PDB file of C-alpha atoms in Angstrom:
ATOM      1  CA  MET A 230     147.908  55.998  99.166  1.00  0.00           C
ATOM      2  CA  PRO A 231     144.787  57.546  97.543  1.00  0.00           C
ATOM      3  CA  ARG A 232     145.254  59.682  94.492  1.00  0.00           C
ATOM      4  CA  PRO A 233     144.732  63.405  95.004  1.00  0.00           C
ATOM      5  CA  ARG A 234     141.530  64.784  93.545  1.00  0.00           C
ATOM      6  CA  THR A 235     141.958  66.293  90.128  1.00  0.00           C
ATOM      7  CA  PRO A 236     140.807  69.852  89.482  1.00  0.00           C
ATOM      8  CA  GLY A 237     137.269  70.374  88.252  1.00  0.00           C
ATOM      9  CA  ARG A 238     133.869  69.056  89.114  1.00  0.00           C
ATOM     10  CA  PRO A 239     133.465  65.911  91.200  1.00  0.00           C
ATOM     11  CA  SER A 240     133.045  62.652  89.304  1.00  0.00           C
ATOM     12  CA  GLY A 241     129.559  61.187  89.127  1.00  0.00           C
ATOM     13  CA  GLU A 242     128.118  64.680  89.264  1.00  0.00           C
ATOM     14  CA  ALA A 243     124.712  63.916  87.782  1.00  0.00           C
ATOM     15  CA  GLN A 244     124.177  60.907  90.050  1.00  0.00           C
ATOM     16  CA  GLN A 245     125.202  62.796  93.184  1.00  0.00           C
ATOM     17  CA  ARG A 246     122.947  65.734  92.403  1.00  0.00           C
ATOM     18  CA  GLU A 247     120.016  63.408  91.681  1.00  0.00           C
ATOM     19  CA  ARG A 248     120.637  61.499  94.931  1.00  0.00           C
ATOM     20  CA  LEU A 249     120.648  64.803  96.812  1.00  0.00           C
ATOM     21  CA  LEU A 250     117.322  65.812  95.285  1.00  0.00           C
ATOM     22  CA  ASP A 251     115.853  62.380  96.053  1.00  0.00           C
ATOM     23  CA  ALA A 252     117.127  62.524  99.639  1.00  0.00           C
ATOM     24  CA  ALA A 253     115.769  66.051 100.072  1.00  0.00           C
ATOM     25  CA  CYS A 254     112.325  64.949  98.866  1.00  0.00           C
ATOM     26  CA  GLN A 255     112.342  62.044 101.315  1.00  0.00           C
ATOM     27  CA  ARG A 256     113.527  64.137 104.253  1.00  0.00           C
ATOM     28  CA  PHE A 257     111.186  67.023 103.482  1.00  0.00           C
ATOM     29  CA  ALA A 258     108.262  64.582 103.412  1.00  0.00           C
ATOM     30  CA  GLN A 259     109.288  62.759 106.601  1.00  0.00           C
ATOM     31  CA  GLN A 260     110.482  65.654 108.748  1.00  0.00           C
ATOM     32  CA  GLY A 261     109.227  68.791 107.039  1.00  0.00           C
ATOM     33  CA  ILE A 262     111.282  71.330 105.171  1.00  0.00           C
ATOM     34  CA  GLN A 263     112.067  73.448 108.227  1.00  0.00           C
ATOM     35  CA  ALA A 264     113.141  70.474 110.338  1.00  0.00           C
ATOM     36  CA  SER A 265     115.290  68.858 107.636  1.00  0.00           C
ATOM     37  CA  SER A 266     118.957  69.647 108.010  1.00  0.00           C
ATOM     38  CA  LEU A 267     121.402  69.825 105.134  1.00  0.00           C
ATOM     39  CA  ARG A 268     123.631  67.432 107.058  1.00  0.00           C
ATOM     40  CA  GLY A 269     120.784  64.891 107.348  1.00  0.00           C
ATOM     41  CA  ILE A 270     119.989  65.200 103.641  1.00  0.00           C
ATOM     42  CA  ALA A 271     123.655  64.705 102.787  1.00  0.00           C
ATOM     43  CA  GLU A 272     123.847  61.636 105.050  1.00  0.00           C
ATOM     44  CA  ALA A 273     120.742  60.166 103.426  1.00  0.00           C
ATOM     45  CA  ALA A 274     122.306  60.723  99.997  1.00  0.00           C
ATOM     46  CA  GLN A 275     125.616  59.294 101.222  1.00  0.00           C
ATOM     47  CA  VAL A 276     127.570  62.402 100.289  1.00  0.00           C
ATOM     48  CA  THR A 277     129.209  65.182 102.252  1.00  0.00           C
ATOM     49  CA  PRO A 278     127.300  68.345 103.209  1.00  0.00           C
ATOM     50  CA  ALA A 279     129.810  70.280 101.114  1.00  0.00           C
ATOM     51  CA  LEU A 280     128.249  68.762  97.985  1.00  0.00           C
ATOM     52  CA  ILE A 281     124.894  70.341  98.836  1.00  0.00           C
ATOM     53  CA  HIS A 282     126.632  73.692  98.944  1.00  0.00           C
ATOM     54  CA  TYR A 283     128.455  72.875  95.716  1.00  0.00           C
ATOM     55  CA  TYR A 284     125.323  71.940  93.783  1.00  0.00           C
ATOM     56  CA  PHE A 285     122.704  74.147  95.407  1.00  0.00           C
ATOM     57  CA  GLY A 286     124.404  76.742  97.590  1.00  0.00           C
ATOM     58  CA  ASN A 287     121.974  76.619 100.506  1.00  0.00           C
ATOM     59  CA  LYS A 288     118.720  75.108 101.733  1.00  0.00           C
ATOM     60  CA  PRO A 289     116.388  77.630 100.051  1.00  0.00           C
ATOM     61  CA  LYS A 290     118.063  76.916  96.703  1.00  0.00           C
ATOM     62  CA  LEU A 291     117.836  73.163  97.325  1.00  0.00           C
ATOM     63  CA  THR A 292     114.142  73.574  98.145  1.00  0.00           C
ATOM     64  CA  GLN A 293     113.656  75.580  94.949  1.00  0.00           C
ATOM     65  CA  ALA A 294     115.402  72.841  92.958  1.00  0.00           C
ATOM     66  CA  VAL A 295     113.013  70.263  94.468  1.00  0.00           C
ATOM     67  CA  ILE A 296     110.090  72.439  93.381  1.00  0.00           C
ATOM     68  CA  ASP A 297     111.455  73.146  89.899  1.00  0.00           C
ATOM     69  CA  GLU A 298     112.855  69.702  89.123  1.00  0.00           C
ATOM     70  CA  ARG A 299     110.653  67.262  91.035  1.00  0.00           C
ATOM     71  CA  LEU A 300     107.252  68.850  91.642  1.00  0.00           C
ATOM     72  CA  MET A 301     106.501  71.246  88.814  1.00  0.00           C
ATOM     73  CA  PRO A 302     107.404  68.903  85.933  1.00  0.00           C
ATOM     74  CA  GLU A 303     104.908  66.371  87.281  1.00  0.00           C
ATOM     75  CA  PHE A 304     102.125  68.935  87.687  1.00  0.00           C
ATOM     76  CA  GLU A 305     102.863  70.437  84.278  1.00  0.00           C
ATOM     77  CA  ARG A 306     102.687  66.960  82.731  1.00  0.00           C
ATOM     78  CA  LEU A 307      99.406  66.332  84.581  1.00  0.00           C
ATOM     79  CA  ALA A 308      98.024  69.629  83.260  1.00  0.00           C
ATOM     80  CA  GLY A 309      99.002  68.573  79.735  1.00  0.00           C
ATOM     81  CA  CYS A 310      97.229  65.237  80.167  1.00  0.00           C
ATOM     82  CA  LEU A 311      94.099  67.018  81.363  1.00  0.00           C
ATOM     83  CA  GLU A 312      94.302  69.391  78.411  1.00  0.00           C
ATOM     84  CA  GLN A 313      94.378  66.379  76.059  1.00  0.00           C
ATOM     85  CA  ALA A 314      91.564  64.568  77.870  1.00  0.00           C
ATOM     86  CA  GLY A 315      88.046  65.034  76.643  1.00  0.00           C
ATOM     87  CA  ASP A 316      85.830  67.798  77.959  1.00  0.00           C
ATOM     88  CA  THR A 317      83.362  65.620  79.816  1.00  0.00           C
ATOM     89  CA  PRO A 318      83.627  65.558  83.610  1.00  0.00           C
ATOM     90  CA  LEU A 319      84.057  61.767  83.526  1.00  0.00           C
ATOM     91  CA  GLU A 320      87.045  62.014  81.169  1.00  0.00           C
ATOM     92  CA  GLN A 321      88.588  64.799  83.216  1.00  0.00           C
ATOM     93  CA  VAL A 322      88.196  62.991  86.544  1.00  0.00           C
ATOM     94  CA  ARG A 323      89.344  59.668  85.085  1.00  0.00           C
ATOM     95  CA  THR A 324      92.487  61.331  83.683  1.00  0.00           C
ATOM     96  CA  LEU A 325      93.133  63.216  86.922  1.00  0.00           C
ATOM     97  CA  VAL A 326      92.885  60.092  89.076  1.00  0.00           C
ATOM     98  CA  THR A 327      94.898  57.914  86.685  1.00  0.00           C
ATOM     99  CA  GLU A 328      97.706  60.446  86.309  1.00  0.00           C
ATOM    100  CA  LEU A 329      97.835  61.281  90.025  1.00  0.00           C
ATOM    101  CA  ALA A 330      98.156  57.575  90.780  1.00  0.00           C
ATOM    102  CA  ALA A 331     101.063  57.357  88.323  1.00  0.00           C
ATOM    103  CA  ILE A 332     102.754  60.368  89.934  1.00  0.00           C
ATOM    104  CA  VAL A 333     102.393  58.877  93.420  1.00  0.00           C
ATOM    105  CA  ALA A 334     103.721  55.524  92.189  1.00  0.00           C
ATOM    106  CA  LYS A 335     106.767  57.321  90.809  1.00  0.00           C
ATOM    107  CA  HIS A 336     107.166  59.598  93.859  1.00  0.00           C
ATOM    108  CA  PRO A 337     105.765  57.796  96.935  1.00  0.00           C
ATOM    109  CA  TRP A 338     106.980  60.651  99.177  1.00  0.00           C
ATOM    110  CA  LEU A 339     104.673  63.163  97.467  1.00  0.00           C
ATOM    111  CA  PRO A 340     101.433  62.625  99.447  1.00  0.00           C
ATOM    112  CA  GLN A 341     103.223  63.042 102.774  1.00  0.00           C
ATOM    113  CA  LEU A 342     105.081  66.127 101.544  1.00  0.00           C
ATOM    114  CA  TRP A 343     101.858  67.562 100.126  1.00  0.00           C
ATOM    115  CA  ALA A 344      99.948  67.015 103.368  1.00  0.00           C
ATOM    116  CA  ARG A 345     102.780  68.444 105.476  1.00  0.00           C
ATOM    117  CA  GLU A 346     103.888  71.408 103.393  1.00  0.00           C
ATOM    118  CA  VAL A 347     100.934  72.373 101.179  1.00  0.00           C
ATOM    119  CA  LEU A 348      97.704  71.451 102.946  1.00  0.00           C
ATOM    120  CA  THR A 349      98.822  72.410 106.430  1.00  0.00           C
ATOM    121  CA  GLU A 350      98.419  76.028 107.467  1.00  0.00           C
ATOM    122  CA  GLY A 351     101.872  77.590 107.453  1.00  0.00           C
ATOM    123  CA  GLY A 352     103.363  74.849 105.259  1.00  0.00           C
ATOM    124  CA  ALA A 353     106.512  75.911 103.449  1.00  0.00           C
ATOM    125  CA  LEU A 354     105.073  75.056 100.025  1.00  0.00           C
ATOM    126  CA  ARG A 355     101.561  76.398 100.561  1.00  0.00           C
ATOM    127  CA  SER A 356     102.169  79.417  98.323  1.00  0.00           C
ATOM    128  CA  LEU A 357     103.322  77.030  95.574  1.00  0.00           C
ATOM    129  CA  LEU A 358      99.760  75.755  95.336  1.00  0.00           C
ATOM    130  CA  THR A 359      98.166  79.162  94.906  1.00  0.00           C
ATOM    131  CA  GLN A 360     100.844  80.707  92.713  1.00  0.00           C
ATOM    132  CA  ARG A 361     101.984  77.927  90.403  1.00  0.00           C
ATOM    133  CA  ILE A 362      99.785  74.841  90.645  1.00  0.00           C
ATOM    134  CA  ALA A 363      96.295  76.341  90.935  1.00  0.00           C
ATOM    135  CA  PRO A 364      96.477  78.008  87.510  1.00  0.00           C
ATOM    136  CA  LEU A 365      97.555  74.665  86.008  1.00  0.00           C
ATOM    137  CA  LEU A 366      95.064  72.311  87.627  1.00  0.00           C
ATOM    138  CA  PRO A 367      92.211  73.332  89.951  1.00  0.00           C
ATOM    139  CA  LEU A 368      91.270  76.486  88.068  1.00  0.00           C
ATOM    140  CA  ARG A 369      91.300  74.689  84.706  1.00  0.00           C
ATOM    141  CA  LEU A 370      89.236  71.843  86.113  1.00  0.00           C
ATOM    142  CA  ALA A 371      86.743  74.301  87.583  1.00  0.00           C
ATOM    143  CA  GLN A 372      86.411  75.990  84.192  1.00  0.00           C
ATOM    144  CA  ARG A 373      85.844  72.662  82.460  1.00  0.00           C
ATOM    145  CA  PHE A 374      83.254  71.628  85.043  1.00  0.00           C
ATOM    146  CA  ALA A 375      81.462  74.984  84.719  1.00  0.00           C
ATOM    147  CA  ALA A 376      81.336  74.494  80.946  1.00  0.00           C
ATOM    148  CA  ALA A 377      79.941  70.989  81.492  1.00  0.00           C
ATOM    149  CA  GLN A 378      77.227  72.473  83.733  1.00  0.00           C
ATOM    150  CA  GLN A 379      76.308  74.926  80.993  1.00  0.00           C
ATOM    151  CA  ARG A 380      76.040  72.031  78.524  1.00  0.00           C
ATOM    152  CA  GLY A 381      73.812  70.159  80.989  1.00  0.00           C
ATOM    153  CA  GLU A 382      76.339  67.382  81.652  1.00  0.00           C
ATOM    154  CA  LEU A 383      76.599  68.245  85.376  1.00  0.00           C
ATOM    155  CA  HIS A 384      73.823  69.276  87.710  1.00  0.00           C
ATOM    156  CA  ASP A 385      73.616  73.059  88.170  1.00  0.00           C
ATOM    157  CA  ALA A 386      73.660  72.808  91.958  1.00  0.00           C
ATOM    158  CA  ILE A 387      77.072  71.121  92.113  1.00  0.00           C
ATOM    159  CA  ASP A 388      79.637  73.596  93.361  1.00  0.00           C
TER     160      ASP A 388
END
């Protein structure tokens, strides 16, 4: 006869929560955020749907956790790497490409999620790009490239 569950949080809490976030990233990339069910995410993580509610409450909060814990730390780290890179366009582009490749190697689901939910009109994460990522990356790169044009390191006609 199995022992009754003791009061308190479930055992293996950190691992279960991490598996749920990993499964959500995979499902969101494969099926889209709207089409991904909490039940399907729970099945992929090999836990019960009740654990999603326990850890995250609902799908919007799970989605926010994916943004805050999986996406933004990577883009913030990338922004830091670009900040440390030299000011020349070659150094900036080399750092951008190298670090993006490392991010994709770590999170192979990211390109599919990005194409589905950020680049596509109406994607659920499209506002994330304009509100949180653009100030970190594209706008900073544009400023660095404009400065390089002023120094004569890039042709003036490049937009």
